[in-house]
Coordinates of C-alpha atoms in Angstrom, one line a residue:
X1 CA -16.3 27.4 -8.2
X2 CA -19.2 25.1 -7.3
X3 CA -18.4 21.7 -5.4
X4 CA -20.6 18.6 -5.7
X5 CA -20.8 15.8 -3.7
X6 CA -22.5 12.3 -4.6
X7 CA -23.6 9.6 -2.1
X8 CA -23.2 6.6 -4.4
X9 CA -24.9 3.3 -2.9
X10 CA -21.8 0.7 -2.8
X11 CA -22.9 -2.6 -0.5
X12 CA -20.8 -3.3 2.3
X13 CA -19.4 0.1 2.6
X14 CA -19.7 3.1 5.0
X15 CA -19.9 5.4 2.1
X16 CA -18.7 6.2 -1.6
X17 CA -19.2 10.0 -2.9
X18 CA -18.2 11.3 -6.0
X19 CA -16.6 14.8 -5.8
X20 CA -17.0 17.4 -8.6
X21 CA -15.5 20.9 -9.5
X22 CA -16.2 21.4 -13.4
X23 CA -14.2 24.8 -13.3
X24 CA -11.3 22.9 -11.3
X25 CA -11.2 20.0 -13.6
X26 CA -11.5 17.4 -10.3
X27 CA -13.7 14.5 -10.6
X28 CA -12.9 12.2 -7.6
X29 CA -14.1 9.4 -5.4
X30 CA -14.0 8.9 -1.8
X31 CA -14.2 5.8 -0.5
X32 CA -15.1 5.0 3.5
X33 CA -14.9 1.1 4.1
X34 CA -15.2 1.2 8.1
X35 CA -15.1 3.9 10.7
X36 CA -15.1 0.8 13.4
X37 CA -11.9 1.6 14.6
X38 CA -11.3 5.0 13.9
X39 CA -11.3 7.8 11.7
X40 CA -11.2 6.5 8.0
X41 CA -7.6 6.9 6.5
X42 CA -5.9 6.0 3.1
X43 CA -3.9 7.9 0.3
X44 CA -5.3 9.5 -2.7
X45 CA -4.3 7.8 -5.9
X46 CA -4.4 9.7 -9.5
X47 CA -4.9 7.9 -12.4
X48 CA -6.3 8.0 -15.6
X49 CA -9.1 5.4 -15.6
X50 CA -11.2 4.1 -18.5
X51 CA -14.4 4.3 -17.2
X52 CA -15.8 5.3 -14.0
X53 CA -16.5 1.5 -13.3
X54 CA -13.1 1.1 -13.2
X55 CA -12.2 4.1 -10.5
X56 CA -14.9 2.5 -8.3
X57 CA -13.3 -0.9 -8.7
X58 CA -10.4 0.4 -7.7
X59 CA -10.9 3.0 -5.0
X60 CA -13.5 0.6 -3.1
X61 CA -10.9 -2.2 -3.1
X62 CA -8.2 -0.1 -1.8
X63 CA -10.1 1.4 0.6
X64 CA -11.0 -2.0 2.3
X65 CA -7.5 -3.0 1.9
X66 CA -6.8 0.0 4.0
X67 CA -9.4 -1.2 6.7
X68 CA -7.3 -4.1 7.3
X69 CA -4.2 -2.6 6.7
X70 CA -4.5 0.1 10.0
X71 CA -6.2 -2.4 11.9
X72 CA -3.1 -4.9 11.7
X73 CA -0.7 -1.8 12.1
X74 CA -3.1 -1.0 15.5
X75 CA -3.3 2.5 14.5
X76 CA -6.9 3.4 15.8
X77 CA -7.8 4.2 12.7
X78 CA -10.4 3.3 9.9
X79 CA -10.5 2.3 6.1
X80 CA -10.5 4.5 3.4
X81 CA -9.2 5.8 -0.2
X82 CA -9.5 8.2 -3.0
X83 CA -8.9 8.1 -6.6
X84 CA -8.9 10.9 -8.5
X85 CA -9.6 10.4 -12.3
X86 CA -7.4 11.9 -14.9
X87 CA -3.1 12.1 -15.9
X88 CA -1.3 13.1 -13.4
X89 CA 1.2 14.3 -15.7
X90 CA -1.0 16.3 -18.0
X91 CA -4.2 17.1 -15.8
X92 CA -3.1 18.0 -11.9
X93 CA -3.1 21.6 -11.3
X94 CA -2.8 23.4 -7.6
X95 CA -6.8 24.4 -8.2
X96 CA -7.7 20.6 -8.8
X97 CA -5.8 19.6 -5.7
X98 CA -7.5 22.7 -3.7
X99 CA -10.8 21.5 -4.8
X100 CA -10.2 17.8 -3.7
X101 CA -9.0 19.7 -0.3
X102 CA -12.4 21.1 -0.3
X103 CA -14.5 17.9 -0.7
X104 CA -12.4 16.1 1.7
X105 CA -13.1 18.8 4.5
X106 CA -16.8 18.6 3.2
X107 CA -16.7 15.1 5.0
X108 CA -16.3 16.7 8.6
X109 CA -13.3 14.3 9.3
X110 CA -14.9 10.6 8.5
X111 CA -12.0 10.7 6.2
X112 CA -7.9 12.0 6.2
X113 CA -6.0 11.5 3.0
X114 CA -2.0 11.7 1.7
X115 CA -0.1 10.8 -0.7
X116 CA -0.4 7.7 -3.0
X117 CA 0.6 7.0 -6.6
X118 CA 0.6 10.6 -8.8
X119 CA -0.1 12.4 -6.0
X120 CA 3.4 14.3 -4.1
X121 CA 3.9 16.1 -0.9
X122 CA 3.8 19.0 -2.6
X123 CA 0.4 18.0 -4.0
X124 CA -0.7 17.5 -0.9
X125 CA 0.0 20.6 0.3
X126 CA -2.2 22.7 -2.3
X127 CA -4.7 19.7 -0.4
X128 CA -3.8 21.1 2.8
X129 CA -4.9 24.7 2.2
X130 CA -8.5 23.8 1.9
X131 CA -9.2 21.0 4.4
X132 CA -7.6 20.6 8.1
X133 CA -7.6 16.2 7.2
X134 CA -4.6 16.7 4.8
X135 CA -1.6 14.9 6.3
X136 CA 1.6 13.3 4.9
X137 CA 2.7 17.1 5.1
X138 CA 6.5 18.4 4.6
X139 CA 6.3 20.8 7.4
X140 CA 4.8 21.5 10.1
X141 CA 5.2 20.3 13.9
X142 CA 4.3 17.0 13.1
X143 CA 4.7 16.5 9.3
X144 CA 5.8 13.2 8.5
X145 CA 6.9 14.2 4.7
X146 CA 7.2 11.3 2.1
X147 CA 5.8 8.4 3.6
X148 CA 7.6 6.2 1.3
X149 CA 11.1 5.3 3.1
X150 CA 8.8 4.4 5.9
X151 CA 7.3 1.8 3.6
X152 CA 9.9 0.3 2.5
X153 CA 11.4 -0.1 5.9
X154 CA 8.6 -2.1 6.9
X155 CA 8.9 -4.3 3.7
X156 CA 12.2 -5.2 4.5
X157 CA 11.8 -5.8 8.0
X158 CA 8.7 -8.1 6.9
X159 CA 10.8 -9.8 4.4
X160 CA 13.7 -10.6 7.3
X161 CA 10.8 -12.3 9.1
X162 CA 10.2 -13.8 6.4
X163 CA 13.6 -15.5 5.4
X164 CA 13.6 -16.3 8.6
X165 CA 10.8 -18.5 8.8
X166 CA 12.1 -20.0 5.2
X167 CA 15.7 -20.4 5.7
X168 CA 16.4 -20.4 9.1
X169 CA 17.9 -17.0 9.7
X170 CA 17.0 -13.2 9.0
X171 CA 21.0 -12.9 6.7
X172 CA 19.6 -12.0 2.9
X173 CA 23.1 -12.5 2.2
X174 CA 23.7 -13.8 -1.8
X175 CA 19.5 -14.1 -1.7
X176 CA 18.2 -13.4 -5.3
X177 CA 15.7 -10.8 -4.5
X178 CA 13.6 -9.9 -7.4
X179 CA 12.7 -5.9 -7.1
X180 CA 9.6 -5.4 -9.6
X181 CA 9.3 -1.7 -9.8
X182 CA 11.8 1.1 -8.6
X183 CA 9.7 4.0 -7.6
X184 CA 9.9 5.5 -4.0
X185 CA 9.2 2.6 -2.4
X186 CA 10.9 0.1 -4.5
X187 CA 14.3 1.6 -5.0
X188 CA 14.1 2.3 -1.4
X189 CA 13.6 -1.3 -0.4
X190 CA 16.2 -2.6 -3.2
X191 CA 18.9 0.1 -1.5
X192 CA 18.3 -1.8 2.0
X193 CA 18.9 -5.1 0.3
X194 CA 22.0 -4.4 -1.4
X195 CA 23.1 -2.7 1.9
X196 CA 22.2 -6.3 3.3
X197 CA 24.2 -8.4 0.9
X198 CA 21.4 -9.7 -0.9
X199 CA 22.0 -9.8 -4.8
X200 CA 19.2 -8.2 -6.9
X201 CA 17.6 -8.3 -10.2
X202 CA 15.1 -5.4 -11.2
X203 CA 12.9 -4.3 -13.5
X204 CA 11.0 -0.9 -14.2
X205 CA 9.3 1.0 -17.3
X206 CA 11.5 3.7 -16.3
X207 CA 14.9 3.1 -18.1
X208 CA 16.5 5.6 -15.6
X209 CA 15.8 3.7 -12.6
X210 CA 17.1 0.7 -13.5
X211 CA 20.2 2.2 -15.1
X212 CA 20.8 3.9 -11.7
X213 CA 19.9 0.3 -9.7
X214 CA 22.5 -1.4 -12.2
X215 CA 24.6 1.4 -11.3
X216 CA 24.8 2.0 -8.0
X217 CA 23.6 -1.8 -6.9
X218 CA 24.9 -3.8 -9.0
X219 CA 21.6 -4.8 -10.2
X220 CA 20.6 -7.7 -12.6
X221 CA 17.9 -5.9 -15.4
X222 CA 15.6 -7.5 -17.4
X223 CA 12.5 -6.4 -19.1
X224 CA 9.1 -6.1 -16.9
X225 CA 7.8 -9.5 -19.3
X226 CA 10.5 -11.5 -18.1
X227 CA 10.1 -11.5 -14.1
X228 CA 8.3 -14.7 -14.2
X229 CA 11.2 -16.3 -16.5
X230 CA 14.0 -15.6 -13.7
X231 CA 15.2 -17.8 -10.8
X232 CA 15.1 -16.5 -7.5
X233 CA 14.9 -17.0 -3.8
X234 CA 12.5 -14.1 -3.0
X235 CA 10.0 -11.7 -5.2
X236 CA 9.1 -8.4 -4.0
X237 CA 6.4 -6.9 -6.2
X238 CA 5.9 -3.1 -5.7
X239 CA 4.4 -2.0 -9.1
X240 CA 0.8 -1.7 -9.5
X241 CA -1.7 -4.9 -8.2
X242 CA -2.9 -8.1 -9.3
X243 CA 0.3 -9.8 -10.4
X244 CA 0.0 -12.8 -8.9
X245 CA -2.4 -14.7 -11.0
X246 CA -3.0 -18.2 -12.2
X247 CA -0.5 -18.0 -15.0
X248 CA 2.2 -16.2 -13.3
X249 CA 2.2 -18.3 -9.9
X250 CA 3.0 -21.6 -11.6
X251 CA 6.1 -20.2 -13.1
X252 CA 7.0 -18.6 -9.8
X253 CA 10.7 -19.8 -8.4
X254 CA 10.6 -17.6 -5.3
X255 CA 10.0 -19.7 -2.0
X256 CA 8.9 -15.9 -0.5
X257 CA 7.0 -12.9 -1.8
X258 CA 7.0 -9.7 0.2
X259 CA 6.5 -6.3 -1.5
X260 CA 5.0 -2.8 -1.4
X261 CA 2.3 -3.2 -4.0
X262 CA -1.3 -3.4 -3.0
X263 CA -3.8 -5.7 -4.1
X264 CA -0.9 -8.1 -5.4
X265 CA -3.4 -11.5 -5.7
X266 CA -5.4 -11.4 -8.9
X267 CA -8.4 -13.4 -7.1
X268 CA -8.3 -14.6 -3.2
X269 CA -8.1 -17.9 -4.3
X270 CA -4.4 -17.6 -5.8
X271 CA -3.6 -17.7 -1.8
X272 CA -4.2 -21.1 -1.9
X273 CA -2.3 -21.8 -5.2
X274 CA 0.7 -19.9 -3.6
X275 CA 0.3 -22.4 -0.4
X276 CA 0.0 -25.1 -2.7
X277 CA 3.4 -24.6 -4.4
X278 CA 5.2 -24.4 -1.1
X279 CA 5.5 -20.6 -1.4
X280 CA 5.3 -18.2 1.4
X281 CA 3.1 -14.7 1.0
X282 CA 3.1 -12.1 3.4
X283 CA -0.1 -10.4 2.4
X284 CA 1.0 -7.0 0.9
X285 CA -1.6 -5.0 4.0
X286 CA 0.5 -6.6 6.6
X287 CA 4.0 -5.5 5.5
X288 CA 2.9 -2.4 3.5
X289 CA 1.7 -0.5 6.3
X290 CA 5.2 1.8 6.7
X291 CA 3.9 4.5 5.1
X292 CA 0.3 4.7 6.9
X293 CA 1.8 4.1 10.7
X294 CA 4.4 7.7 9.2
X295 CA 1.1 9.1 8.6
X296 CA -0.4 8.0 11.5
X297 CA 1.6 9.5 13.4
X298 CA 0.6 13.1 12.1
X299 CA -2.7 12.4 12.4
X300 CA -2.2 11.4 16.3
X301 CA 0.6 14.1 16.8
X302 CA 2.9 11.6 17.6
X303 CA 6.6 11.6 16.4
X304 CA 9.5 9.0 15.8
X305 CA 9.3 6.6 18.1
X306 CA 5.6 5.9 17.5
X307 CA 6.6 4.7 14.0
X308 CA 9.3 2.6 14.7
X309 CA 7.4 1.1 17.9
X310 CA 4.7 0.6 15.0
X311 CA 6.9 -1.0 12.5
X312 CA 8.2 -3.3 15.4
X313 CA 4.3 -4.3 16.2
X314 CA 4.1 -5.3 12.1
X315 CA 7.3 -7.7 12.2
X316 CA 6.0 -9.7 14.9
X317 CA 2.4 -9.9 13.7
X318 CA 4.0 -11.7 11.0
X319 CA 5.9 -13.7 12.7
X320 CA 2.8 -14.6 14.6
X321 CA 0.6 -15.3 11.4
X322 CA 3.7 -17.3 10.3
X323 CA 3.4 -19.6 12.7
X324 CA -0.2 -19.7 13.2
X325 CA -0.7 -20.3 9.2
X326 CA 1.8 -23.5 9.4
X327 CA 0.2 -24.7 12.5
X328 CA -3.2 -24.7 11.4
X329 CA -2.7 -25.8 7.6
X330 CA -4.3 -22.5 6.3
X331 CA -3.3 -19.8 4.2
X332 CA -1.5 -16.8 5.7
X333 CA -3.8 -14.6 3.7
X334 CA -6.9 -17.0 6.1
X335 CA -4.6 -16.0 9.1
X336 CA -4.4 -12.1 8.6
X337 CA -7.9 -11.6 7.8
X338 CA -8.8 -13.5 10.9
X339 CA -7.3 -11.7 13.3
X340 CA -8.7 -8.0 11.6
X341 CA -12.2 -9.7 11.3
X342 CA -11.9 -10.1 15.4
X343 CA -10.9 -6.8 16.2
X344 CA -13.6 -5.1 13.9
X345 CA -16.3 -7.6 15.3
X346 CA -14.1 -6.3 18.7
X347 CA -14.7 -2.8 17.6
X348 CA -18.7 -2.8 16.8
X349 CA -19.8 -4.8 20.0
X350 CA -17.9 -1.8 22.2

């Protein structure tokens, strides 16, 4: 099997290369934002894109998100993603995942990747046979498994902070909390807030999920076209990105929005149309970072109590960009990007 690699020119990042094993069936991207800080670190995401113009769109904007994301976390490490192109469901094979192994280790260690959506720990592991920068492992002496629960732990912690700041106290109790999709992370998160008291209302393409959420939670369902039609206190997007635009924000109820999903604004400049409307955003890199500060800690050899010291670090950065965003009249989206942008400029004078 024959492995090529592709530098692709992409302005304002480190690198982009374009991984291909014909006899494998992969066709990937790698994405390396920034190296500033660190190592560059971010899941690998499977999907079947339209066009390759898509992919890049897609893996360059995650990968930047993950610049941000480990520098807020202060996890000494860089920015970076992969996208693999093709069905997870139809097209993954242990080869295709051995070959991505394989490009990754051809990188000499600019880049360690995991899991992210259609890609498992057990994926991962067909990864880890061919490259020593597979991590999100199941075993091992420091395997952190499924970084998921770890994510949503953070999200709720975030969201606390959150109500806090709102309502005058961290008590979800009787809170509407609006769950928009119950994968890993979501169901996860929607499990902590029934244990909290808070009263939820889901919704999911997966009619399973959100008979078991009904179920087991007591959930409120509705259809994934109604979420902007509900009343609620709080919205916690953790689907797929971008649904926060200019037509869903002015039908928005929620006084907060915390999730798991990345890339959750459409455009930057719904941040300022959420600020407008009185409605608090925690930007999704800040409270999302769970599930990298778990992997973190395999690539550092750490264990337990680095992640939850970690998770500790992210509830009080928000507090801090709280409090800095309503004392200076800006956006908390302004906030969170200034403080990264200082420890990258930070990072390159050293």
């Amino acid at each position: 099997m024959t492995l090529n690699l592709t530098d692709l020119k992409q302005p304002g990042f480190e690198r982009l290369v374009l991984a291909e094993d014909a006899d494998a069936g992969l066709r990937a991207l790698i994405c390396i934002h920034s190296t500033a800080l660190g190592p560059a670190a971010g899941g690998c995401r499977m999907w079947n894109y339209a066009s390759d113009a898509e992919a890049i769109t897609d893996a360059t904007r995650l990968a930047r998100g993950m610049t941000y994301k480990n520098a807020m976390a202060d996890l000494g490490l860089g920015g970076g993603k992969s996208v693999i192109i093709g069905d997870a469901r139809r097209d993954k094979t242990p080869e295709l995942m051995r070959a991505f192994g394989r490009a990754v280790q051809a990188l000499g260690g600019q880049y360690y990747t995991a899991e992210d959506v259609g890609i498992s720990t057990e994926d991962m592991a067909y990864t880890a046979e061919e490259t020593v920068y597979a991590v999100g492992l199941a075993g091992g002496d420091h395997g952190s498994g499924d970084p998921s629960p770890w994510t949503a732990e953070g999200v709720f912690r975030c969201l606390k902070v959150g109500a806090a700041h709102i309502w005058g106290t961290e008590d979800v109790t009787g809170k509407r909390v609006l769950v928009q999709g119950l994968g890993h992370v979501g169901l996860s998160l929607a499990e902590k807030l029934h244990a909290a008291g808070a009263k939820l209302i889901v919704t999911d393409i997966n009619a399973a999920a959100l008979a078991d959420a009904a179920e087991r939670l007591g959930a409120e369902v509705i259809a994934p076209g109604e979420v902007f039609q509900q009343e609620m206190d709080i919205f916690a997007p953790c689907a797929l990105g971008a649904v926060l635009n200019a037509e869903t924000v002015p039908a928005l109820s929620a006084k907060l929005v915390c999730g798991a999903a990345n890339n959750q604004l459409a455009t930057p400049e719904i941040a300022d149309l959420l600020k407008a409307r009185g409605i608090v955003y925690l930007p999704d890199y800040v409270v999302n970072a769970g599930g990298i500060i778990s992997v973190a800690s395999e690539i550092h050899k750490r264990g337990e109590n680095y992640r939850r010291g970690r998770l500790d670090g992210i509830a009080t950065r928000v507090a801090e960009m709280l409090a800095r965003a309503k004392a200076e009249g800006r956006t908390t989206v302004e906030i969170a990007d200034a403080m990264v942008d200082r420890m990258l400029d930070q990072a390159k004078a050293a």
